[in-house]
Coordinates of C-alpha atoms in Angstrom, one line a residue:
Chain A
M94 CA -0.2 38.0 4.0
K95 CA -1.8 34.9 5.4
N96 CA -0.4 31.9 7.3
Y97 CA -1.7 28.5 6.3
K98 CA -1.3 25.2 8.2
I99 CA -1.5 22.1 6.1
T100 CA -1.5 18.4 7.0
A101 CA 0.1 16.1 4.4
E102 CA 0.8 12.4 4.0
Y103 CA 3.7 11.0 2.0
D104 CA 5.4 7.8 1.0
G105 CA 8.9 8.7 1.9
T106 CA 10.5 5.8 0.0
K107 CA 12.2 7.9 -2.7
Y108 CA 12.9 11.1 -0.8
N109 CA 15.9 12.3 1.2
G110 CA 13.6 13.2 4.0
W111 CA 11.5 16.3 4.6
Q112 CA 14.1 19.0 4.9
R113 CA 16.7 20.6 2.7
Q114 CA 20.0 20.2 4.5
G115 CA 22.9 22.0 2.8
N116 CA 23.0 20.6 -0.7
T117 CA 20.7 17.7 -0.1
K118 CA 18.4 17.4 -3.1
N119 CA 15.2 15.6 -3.6
T120 CA 13.4 16.5 -0.3
I121 CA 9.7 16.7 0.3
A122 CA 10.0 20.3 1.5
E123 CA 11.6 21.1 -1.9
R124 CA 8.6 19.7 -3.7
F125 CA 6.2 21.8 -1.6
E126 CA 8.3 25.0 -2.0
N127 CA 8.6 24.6 -5.8
V128 CA 4.8 24.3 -6.2
L129 CA 4.0 27.0 -3.6
S130 CA 6.5 29.4 -5.1
R131 CA 4.9 29.1 -8.5
M132 CA 1.4 29.5 -6.9
C133 CA 2.4 32.6 -5.0
G134 CA 4.7 34.1 -7.6
K135 CA 7.6 34.4 -5.2
D136 CA 9.8 32.3 -3.0
V137 CA 7.9 30.5 -0.3
E138 CA 9.4 28.7 2.7
V139 CA 7.6 25.8 4.3
F140 CA 8.1 25.0 8.0
A141 CA 7.3 21.4 9.0
S142 CA 6.7 20.1 12.6
G143 CA 10.1 18.5 12.2
R144 CA 12.3 16.7 9.8
T145 CA 11.5 13.2 8.9
D146 CA 14.6 11.2 7.8
A147 CA 15.2 9.8 4.3
G148 CA 12.7 7.0 3.6
V149 CA 10.4 7.7 6.5
H150 CA 6.7 8.1 5.7
A151 CA 4.0 10.3 7.2
D152 CA 0.2 10.0 7.7
E153 CA -0.2 13.5 9.0
Q154 CA 2.9 15.7 8.9
T155 CA 2.0 19.3 9.6
A156 CA 3.6 22.3 8.0
N157 CA 2.9 26.0 7.6
F158 CA 3.7 28.7 5.0
K159 CA 2.9 32.3 4.5
C160 CA 1.5 33.5 1.2
D161 CA -0.5 36.4 -0.3
T162 CA -3.3 34.9 -2.4
L163 CA -6.9 35.3 -3.3
M164 CA -7.3 31.6 -3.6
T165 CA -9.6 29.9 -1.0
E166 CA -8.3 27.0 1.1
P167 CA -9.9 24.3 -1.0
E168 CA -8.5 25.9 -4.1
I169 CA -5.0 25.9 -2.6
Q170 CA -5.4 22.3 -1.6
D171 CA -6.5 21.3 -5.1
Y172 CA -3.6 23.2 -6.6
L173 CA -1.1 21.5 -4.4
N174 CA -2.5 18.1 -5.0
K175 CA -2.5 18.7 -8.7
Y176 CA 1.1 19.7 -8.9
L177 CA 2.7 17.7 -6.1
P178 CA 3.8 14.2 -7.2
E179 CA 1.5 11.2 -6.5
D180 CA 3.5 10.1 -3.4
I181 CA 2.7 13.4 -1.6
R182 CA -0.9 14.5 -0.8
V183 CA -2.3 17.4 1.2
T184 CA -5.1 16.1 3.3
S185 CA -6.3 19.4 4.9
I186 CA -5.5 23.1 5.0
E187 CA -6.7 26.0 7.2
E188 CA -5.7 29.6 7.7
V189 CA -4.1 30.1 11.1
D190 CA -2.9 32.9 13.2
M191 CA 0.2 34.7 11.8
R192 CA 2.2 33.6 14.9
F193 CA 1.5 29.9 14.4
H194 CA 4.7 27.9 13.7
S195 CA 4.4 24.1 12.9
R196 CA 7.5 23.2 14.8
L197 CA 7.6 25.7 17.7
N198 CA 4.0 25.3 18.6
A199 CA 3.9 21.5 18.4
V200 CA 3.2 19.9 21.8
S201 CA 3.8 16.3 21.0
K202 CA 4.2 13.9 18.1
T203 CA 3.3 10.2 17.6
Y204 CA 5.4 7.9 15.5
E205 CA 4.7 4.3 14.6
Y206 CA 7.3 1.7 13.8
T207 CA 6.0 -1.5 12.2
I208 CA 8.0 -4.8 12.3
A209 CA 6.7 -7.8 10.2
T210 CA 7.7 -11.1 11.7
E211 CA 6.3 -13.0 8.7
K212 CA 6.6 -12.2 5.1
P213 CA 4.3 -9.1 4.9
D214 CA 1.2 -8.5 2.9
V215 CA 2.6 -7.5 -0.5
F216 CA 0.5 -4.3 -0.6
I217 CA 2.2 -2.9 2.6
R218 CA 5.7 -4.4 2.1
K219 CA 7.3 -0.9 1.5
Y220 CA 5.9 0.4 4.8
V221 CA 7.2 -2.2 7.2
Y222 CA 10.5 -3.7 8.2
F223 CA 10.6 -7.5 7.7
A224 CA 12.6 -9.1 10.5
N225 CA 12.5 -12.9 10.8
R226 CA 13.0 -13.3 14.6
K227 CA 9.8 -13.3 16.6
P228 CA 10.3 -11.3 19.8
D229 CA 8.5 -11.8 23.2
I230 CA 6.0 -8.9 23.2
E231 CA 5.6 -8.9 27.0
K232 CA 9.3 -8.4 27.4
M233 CA 9.1 -5.5 24.9
K234 CA 6.2 -3.9 26.8
K235 CA 8.0 -4.2 30.1
A236 CA 11.2 -2.6 28.7
A237 CA 9.1 0.2 27.0
M238 CA 7.9 1.2 30.5
L239 CA 11.5 1.9 31.5
I240 CA 11.9 4.2 28.5
T241 CA 8.7 6.1 29.1
G242 CA 9.2 9.4 31.0
K243 CA 11.6 12.3 31.0
H244 CA 15.2 11.3 30.3
D245 CA 18.4 12.3 28.6
F246 CA 18.0 10.3 25.4
R247 CA 21.5 11.1 24.0
G248 CA 22.4 7.4 24.0
F249 CA 19.3 6.7 22.0
S250 CA 20.3 9.0 19.1
S251 CA 22.8 9.2 16.3
L252 CA 23.7 12.8 17.1
G253 CA 27.2 13.9 16.9
R254 CA 28.5 16.3 19.6
T255 CA 26.0 18.9 20.5
K256 CA 25.6 21.5 23.2
K257 CA 21.8 21.5 22.8
S258 CA 19.7 19.7 25.4
T259 CA 19.1 16.0 24.7
V260 CA 16.5 15.7 27.4
R261 CA 13.1 14.6 26.0
T262 CA 9.9 13.3 27.5
V263 CA 8.3 10.1 26.1
N264 CA 4.7 10.2 27.1
F265 CA 3.8 6.7 26.2
I266 CA 4.9 3.7 24.2
E267 CA 2.2 1.3 23.0
I268 CA 3.0 -2.1 21.5
E269 CA 0.6 -4.4 19.8
E270 CA 0.9 -7.5 17.7
E271 CA -1.7 -8.6 15.1
E272 CA -1.4 -10.9 12.2
G273 CA 2.4 -11.0 12.1
L274 CA 2.8 -7.3 12.5
I275 CA 4.2 -5.6 15.6
K276 CA 3.4 -2.0 15.9
I277 CA 5.4 0.2 18.3
R278 CA 3.6 3.6 18.8
I279 CA 5.5 6.2 20.6
N280 CA 4.4 9.7 21.7
G281 CA 6.8 12.3 23.0
D282 CA 7.4 16.0 23.2
G283 CA 10.3 15.8 20.7
F284 CA 12.7 13.2 19.2
L285 CA 16.4 13.3 18.6
Y286 CA 18.0 12.1 15.3
N287 CA 17.1 8.4 14.8
M288 CA 15.7 8.2 18.3
V289 CA 12.5 6.3 17.4
R290 CA 14.4 3.8 15.2
I291 CA 17.0 3.1 17.9
I292 CA 14.3 2.8 20.6
A293 CA 12.4 0.3 18.4
G294 CA 15.6 -1.6 17.6
T295 CA 16.5 -1.8 21.3
L296 CA 13.0 -3.0 22.3
Y297 CA 13.1 -5.5 19.5
D298 CA 16.5 -6.8 20.6
I299 CA 15.3 -7.1 24.2
G300 CA 12.2 -9.0 23.0
C301 CA 14.5 -11.4 21.1
D302 CA 16.9 -11.8 24.1
A303 CA 19.7 -10.2 22.2
L304 CA 19.8 -7.5 24.9
D305 CA 18.8 -7.4 28.6
E306 CA 16.3 -4.8 29.7
S307 CA 19.0 -3.6 32.2
V308 CA 20.7 -2.0 29.2
I309 CA 18.1 0.8 29.2
E310 CA 19.2 2.2 32.6
E311 CA 22.8 1.9 31.5
I312 CA 22.1 3.9 28.2
F313 CA 20.4 6.7 30.2
E314 CA 23.3 6.8 32.6
E315 CA 26.3 6.4 30.3
K316 CA 24.7 8.0 27.2
I317 CA 26.7 5.7 24.9
R318 CA 24.8 5.0 21.7
E319 CA 26.7 1.7 21.0
R320 CA 25.1 0.1 24.1
A321 CA 21.6 0.4 22.5
G322 CA 20.1 -1.8 19.8
V323 CA 20.4 -1.3 16.1
T324 CA 18.8 1.6 14.2
L325 CA 16.0 -0.2 12.4
P326 CA 15.5 0.7 8.7
A327 CA 13.5 3.9 7.8
S328 CA 10.9 2.0 5.7
G329 CA 9.1 0.8 8.9
L330 CA 8.7 4.3 10.4
R331 CA 5.9 6.7 9.9
L332 CA 5.0 10.0 11.5
V333 CA 1.4 9.4 12.6
K334 CA 0.2 12.7 14.0
V335 CA 1.4 16.0 15.5
Y336 CA -0.5 17.5 18.4
Y337 CA -0.9 21.3 19.1
Chain B
M194 CA 2.7 -37.7 -6.1
K195 CA 0.5 -35.1 -4.3
N196 CA -1.7 -32.3 -5.6
Y197 CA -1.4 -29.0 -3.7
K198 CA -3.8 -26.0 -3.9
I199 CA -2.4 -22.6 -2.9
T200 CA -3.8 -19.2 -2.5
A201 CA -1.5 -16.3 -3.2
E202 CA -1.6 -12.5 -3.3
Y203 CA 0.5 -10.3 -5.6
D204 CA 1.3 -6.8 -6.5
G205 CA 1.1 -7.2 -10.3
T206 CA 2.6 -3.8 -11.1
K207 CA 5.9 -5.1 -12.6
Y208 CA 4.7 -8.5 -14.1
N209 CA 3.4 -9.4 -17.5
G210 CA 0.5 -11.1 -15.9
W211 CA 0.1 -14.5 -14.4
Q212 CA 0.7 -16.8 -17.4
R213 CA 3.5 -17.5 -19.8
Q214 CA 2.1 -16.9 -23.3
G215 CA 4.5 -17.9 -26.0
N216 CA 7.7 -16.0 -25.3
T217 CA 6.3 -13.7 -22.7
K218 CA 8.8 -13.3 -19.9
N219 CA 8.5 -12.0 -16.4
T220 CA 5.2 -13.7 -15.4
I221 CA 4.0 -14.6 -12.0
A222 CA 3.6 -18.3 -13.0
E223 CA 7.3 -18.3 -14.1
R224 CA 8.3 -17.2 -10.6
F225 CA 6.3 -19.9 -9.0
E226 CA 7.6 -22.6 -11.4
N227 CA 11.2 -21.6 -10.9
V228 CA 10.9 -21.9 -7.1
L229 CA 8.8 -25.1 -7.2
S230 CA 11.0 -26.8 -9.8
R231 CA 14.0 -26.2 -7.6
M232 CA 12.1 -27.4 -4.5
C233 CA 10.9 -30.6 -6.2
G234 CA 14.0 -31.3 -8.2
K235 CA 12.2 -31.5 -11.5
D236 CA 10.0 -29.3 -13.7
V237 CA 6.7 -28.3 -12.1
E238 CA 3.8 -26.7 -13.9
V239 CA 1.5 -24.4 -12.0
F240 CA -2.2 -24.1 -13.0
A241 CA -4.0 -20.9 -11.8
S242 CA -7.7 -20.3 -11.7
G243 CA -7.2 -18.1 -14.7
R244 CA -4.8 -15.5 -16.2
T245 CA -4.6 -12.1 -14.7
D246 CA -3.4 -9.6 -17.2
A247 CA -0.2 -7.5 -17.0
G248 CA -0.3 -5.1 -14.1
V249 CA -3.4 -6.7 -12.4
H250 CA -3.2 -7.5 -8.7
A251 CA -4.6 -10.4 -6.7
D252 CA -5.7 -10.8 -3.1
E253 CA -6.5 -14.5 -3.4
Q254 CA -5.5 -16.0 -6.7
T255 CA -5.6 -19.8 -6.5
A256 CA -3.4 -22.3 -8.2
N257 CA -2.4 -26.0 -8.0
F258 CA 0.6 -28.0 -8.7
K259 CA 1.7 -31.6 -8.4
C260 CA 4.8 -32.6 -6.6
D261 CA 6.5 -35.5 -4.8
T262 CA 7.9 -34.2 -1.6
L263 CA 8.3 -35.1 2.1
M264 CA 7.9 -31.5 3.1
T265 CA 4.8 -30.6 5.1
E266 CA 2.3 -27.9 3.9
P267 CA 3.7 -25.2 6.2
E268 CA 7.2 -26.1 5.1
I269 CA 6.3 -25.7 1.5
Q270 CA 4.6 -22.4 2.2
D271 CA 7.6 -21.1 4.1
Y272 CA 9.9 -22.3 1.3
L273 CA 7.8 -20.5 -1.4
N274 CA 7.6 -17.3 0.7
K275 CA 11.3 -17.3 1.3
Y276 CA 12.3 -17.7 -2.4
L277 CA 9.4 -15.8 -4.1
P278 CA 10.0 -12.1 -4.6
E279 CA 8.5 -9.7 -2.0
D280 CA 5.6 -8.7 -4.2
I281 CA 4.3 -12.3 -4.3
R282 CA 3.1 -14.1 -1.2
V283 CA 1.5 -17.5 -0.6
T284 CA -1.2 -17.1 2.0
S285 CA -2.4 -20.7 2.4
I286 CA -1.7 -24.1 1.1
E287 CA -3.5 -27.5 1.4
E288 CA -3.2 -30.9 -0.1
V289 CA -6.2 -31.6 -2.4
D290 CA -7.6 -34.5 -4.4
M291 CA -5.4 -35.4 -7.4
R292 CA -8.3 -34.6 -9.7
F293 CA -8.6 -31.0 -8.4
H294 CA -7.8 -28.3 -11.1
S295 CA -7.7 -24.6 -10.1
R296 CA -9.3 -23.5 -13.4
L297 CA -11.6 -26.3 -14.3
N298 CA -13.1 -26.6 -10.8
A299 CA -13.6 -22.9 -10.2
V300 CA -17.3 -22.0 -9.9
S301 CA -17.1 -18.3 -9.8
K302 CA -14.6 -15.4 -9.3
T303 CA -14.9 -12.0 -7.8
Y304 CA -12.9 -9.0 -9.2
E305 CA -12.8 -5.5 -7.8
Y306 CA -12.1 -2.4 -9.8
T307 CA -11.2 0.8 -7.8
I308 CA -11.5 4.3 -9.2
A309 CA -10.3 7.3 -7.3
T310 CA -12.1 10.5 -8.0
E311 CA -9.8 12.5 -5.8
K312 CA -6.0 12.3 -5.5
P313 CA -5.7 8.9 -3.7
D314 CA -4.1 8.0 -0.4
V315 CA -0.4 7.9 -1.3
F316 CA -0.1 4.4 0.2
I317 CA -2.6 2.8 -2.2
R318 CA -1.9 4.9 -5.3
K319 CA -0.5 2.0 -7.3
Y320 CA -3.7 -0.1 -6.7
V321 CA -6.3 2.3 -8.0
Y322 CA -7.1 4.3 -11.1
F323 CA -7.2 8.0 -10.6
A324 CA -9.9 9.5 -12.8
N325 CA -10.8 13.1 -12.3
R326 CA -14.5 13.1 -13.3
K327 CA -17.0 12.3 -10.6
P328 CA -19.7 9.9 -11.9
D329 CA -23.3 9.6 -10.7
I330 CA -23.2 6.4 -8.7
E331 CA -26.9 5.7 -8.9
K332 CA -26.7 5.8 -12.7
M333 CA -23.8 3.3 -12.5
K334 CA -25.8 1.0 -10.3
K335 CA -28.8 1.1 -12.6
A336 CA -26.6 0.3 -15.6
A337 CA -24.9 -2.5 -13.7
M338 CA -28.2 -4.3 -13.3
L339 CA -28.5 -4.4 -17.1
I340 CA -25.1 -6.2 -17.3
T341 CA -25.9 -8.7 -14.6
G342 CA -27.1 -12.1 -15.9
K343 CA -26.2 -14.5 -18.6
H344 CA -25.2 -12.8 -21.9
D345 CA -22.9 -13.0 -24.8
F346 CA -20.1 -10.7 -23.6
R347 CA -18.1 -10.6 -26.8
G348 CA -18.7 -6.9 -27.2
F349 CA -17.3 -6.4 -23.6
S350 CA -14.0 -8.0 -24.5
S351 CA -10.8 -7.4 -26.4
L352 CA -10.8 -10.9 -27.9
G353 CA -9.9 -11.4 -31.5
R354 CA -11.9 -13.8 -33.6
T355 CA -12.7 -17.0 -31.7
K356 CA -14.9 -19.9 -32.1
K357 CA -15.1 -20.5 -28.4
S358 CA -18.3 -19.5 -26.6
T359 CA -18.3 -15.9 -25.3
V360 CA -21.4 -16.4 -23.2
R361 CA -20.8 -15.8 -19.5
T362 CA -22.9 -15.2 -16.4
V363 CA -22.3 -12.2 -14.2
N364 CA -23.9 -13.1 -10.9
F365 CA -23.7 -9.6 -9.3
I366 CA -22.1 -6.2 -9.6
E367 CA -21.8 -4.2 -6.4
I368 CA -20.8 -0.6 -6.5
E369 CA -20.0 1.5 -3.5
E370 CA -18.4 4.9 -2.9
E371 CA -16.4 5.9 0.2
E372 CA -14.0 8.7 0.8
G373 CA -13.3 9.4 -2.9
L374 CA -13.0 5.7 -3.9
I375 CA -15.5 4.0 -6.1
K376 CA -15.3 0.2 -5.8
I377 CA -16.9 -2.0 -8.5
R378 CA -17.1 -5.6 -7.4
I379 CA -18.1 -8.1 -9.9
N380 CA -18.7 -11.8 -9.6
G381 CA -19.2 -14.2 -12.5
D382 CA -18.6 -17.7 -13.7
G383 CA -15.9 -16.6 -16.0
F384 CA -14.4 -13.5 -17.7
L385 CA -13.3 -12.8 -21.2
Y386 CA -10.1 -10.9 -22.0
N387 CA -10.3 -7.4 -20.5
M388 CA -14.0 -7.9 -19.7
V389 CA -13.9 -6.5 -16.2
R390 CA -11.9 -3.4 -17.2
I391 CA -14.3 -2.8 -20.2
I392 CA -17.4 -3.2 -18.0
A393 CA -15.9 -0.9 -15.4
G394 CA -15.1 1.7 -18.1
T395 CA -18.5 1.4 -19.6
L396 CA -20.2 1.9 -16.2
Y397 CA -17.9 4.8 -15.4
D398 CA -18.7 6.5 -18.8
I399 CA -22.4 6.0 -18.2
G400 CA -22.1 7.5 -14.7
C401 CA -20.3 10.5 -16.3
D402 CA -22.9 10.9 -19.0
A403 CA -20.4 10.1 -21.7
L404 CA -22.5 7.1 -22.7
D405 CA -26.2 6.3 -22.3
E406 CA -27.2 3.1 -20.5
S407 CA -29.0 2.0 -23.7
V408 CA -25.6 1.2 -25.1
I409 CA -25.5 -2.0 -23.0
E410 CA -28.4 -3.6 -24.8
E411 CA -26.8 -2.6 -28.1
I412 CA -23.4 -4.1 -27.2
F413 CA -25.1 -7.4 -26.2
E414 CA -27.0 -7.4 -29.5
E415 CA -24.3 -6.1 -31.9
K416 CA -21.3 -7.5 -30.1
I417 CA -19.1 -4.6 -31.2
R418 CA -16.4 -3.8 -28.7
E419 CA -16.1 -0.2 -30.0
R420 CA -19.5 0.7 -28.7
A421 CA -18.5 0.1 -25.1
G422 CA -16.5 2.4 -22.8
V423 CA -12.7 2.5 -22.5
T424 CA -10.6 -0.4 -21.1
L425 CA -9.7 1.1 -17.7
P426 CA -6.0 0.7 -16.7
A427 CA -4.8 -2.6 -15.1
S428 CA -3.5 -0.9 -11.9
G429 CA -7.1 -0.5 -10.6
L430 CA -8.0 -4.1 -11.0
R431 CA -7.6 -7.0 -8.5
L432 CA -8.7 -10.5 -8.4
V433 CA -10.4 -10.7 -5.0
K434 CA -11.4 -14.4 -4.6
V435 CA -12.0 -17.6 -6.5
Y436 CA -14.9 -19.8 -5.4
Y437 CA -15.0 -23.7 -5.6

């Protein structure tokens, strides 16, 4: 038995996210497991670095699976790319230690949220969120510094009740604006459900003067999701890279 | 009355090309004319630099239209971008001399055909043609030099019988390969129906040893379309720029 780590990119537009949840159909993991199970001649389970939600894209999602095969890594990659749909592509593959686990060994992840403040380039329209208000980028950057660090992010998530820890560390948030596109890049050791989209929505609302930056301290203290900004649409979000 | 020149980009995937032909519905020109007629309060006709076929994309198509309006150029651009669908975007607008005509005044045009020889980046998959054979680029470049120049391109078109001249000048053909993508960029003073796609298909077939480069001389002499390579799919083609 061997353990393989893959990196894959996908256009998440038409999928219900990465992971099978109960009876959820049409997931990206399902596509991988169907092809890999056929390749290996038995059921194969694929473990990703984490779920991406419905409609969210990835430049470099990572995942691992165990399989007994005589195929070389390039052969496995070719097989996957041949049978996976055209909106999912494996960009690299390597054999790793049997103990490697994509989620448990991940140290940090970078996500990027893209807001278009003008009608976007038609060729990227499905990968951005088109919002018509133009925010003050400096205000967004200042507020982002208040979010950076180790905090209880429960108020920045759409989680229901949970006993699990909701403390996470955001290592950095970078915001840049170029040609009508605002990119919010956020790196952290882990992210709660909808956390990036709510942080992006809160920063955007602060930049547009719809919220005051003092709200951030309040959300950390009171942990009430309703105080934060909107959950921006999935289309603008992509998982950029997972670090090990 | 004023004459306006616009440049526009579009994702041609779901349109029957630029131009209304007889009863052809769902054209890009139709979308422009609907919005402009509403804006101007009377029927407006839009003249493009040339037709792009069904499924062909554009980075900078140019067009002109005449209209009596008190709106400024930026206001017209905003109006168009607001009411045109998200796969069509006006990137610039300027008032021009009343005698300016997008097609008649065009000096040359550049098209680009993109062939992916490996499974393409999922985010550009709709804008390339995925072919699995890997051609010899040097052979393609050598053959491209034989196509460059002033020739009767009838054999490189899908035209029916016509009495119009089929002589055109191809100013240059550039071919480059990078990360599994072959880009064939071709500039000429005018292009016949399907001409770029047939030239790209012929060069590709020559690069794959499915045709010999001697076929080019034969096509110019005999003007028989069947001698040339396949008409590559529309998805890989884009109108890059029109020069005046």
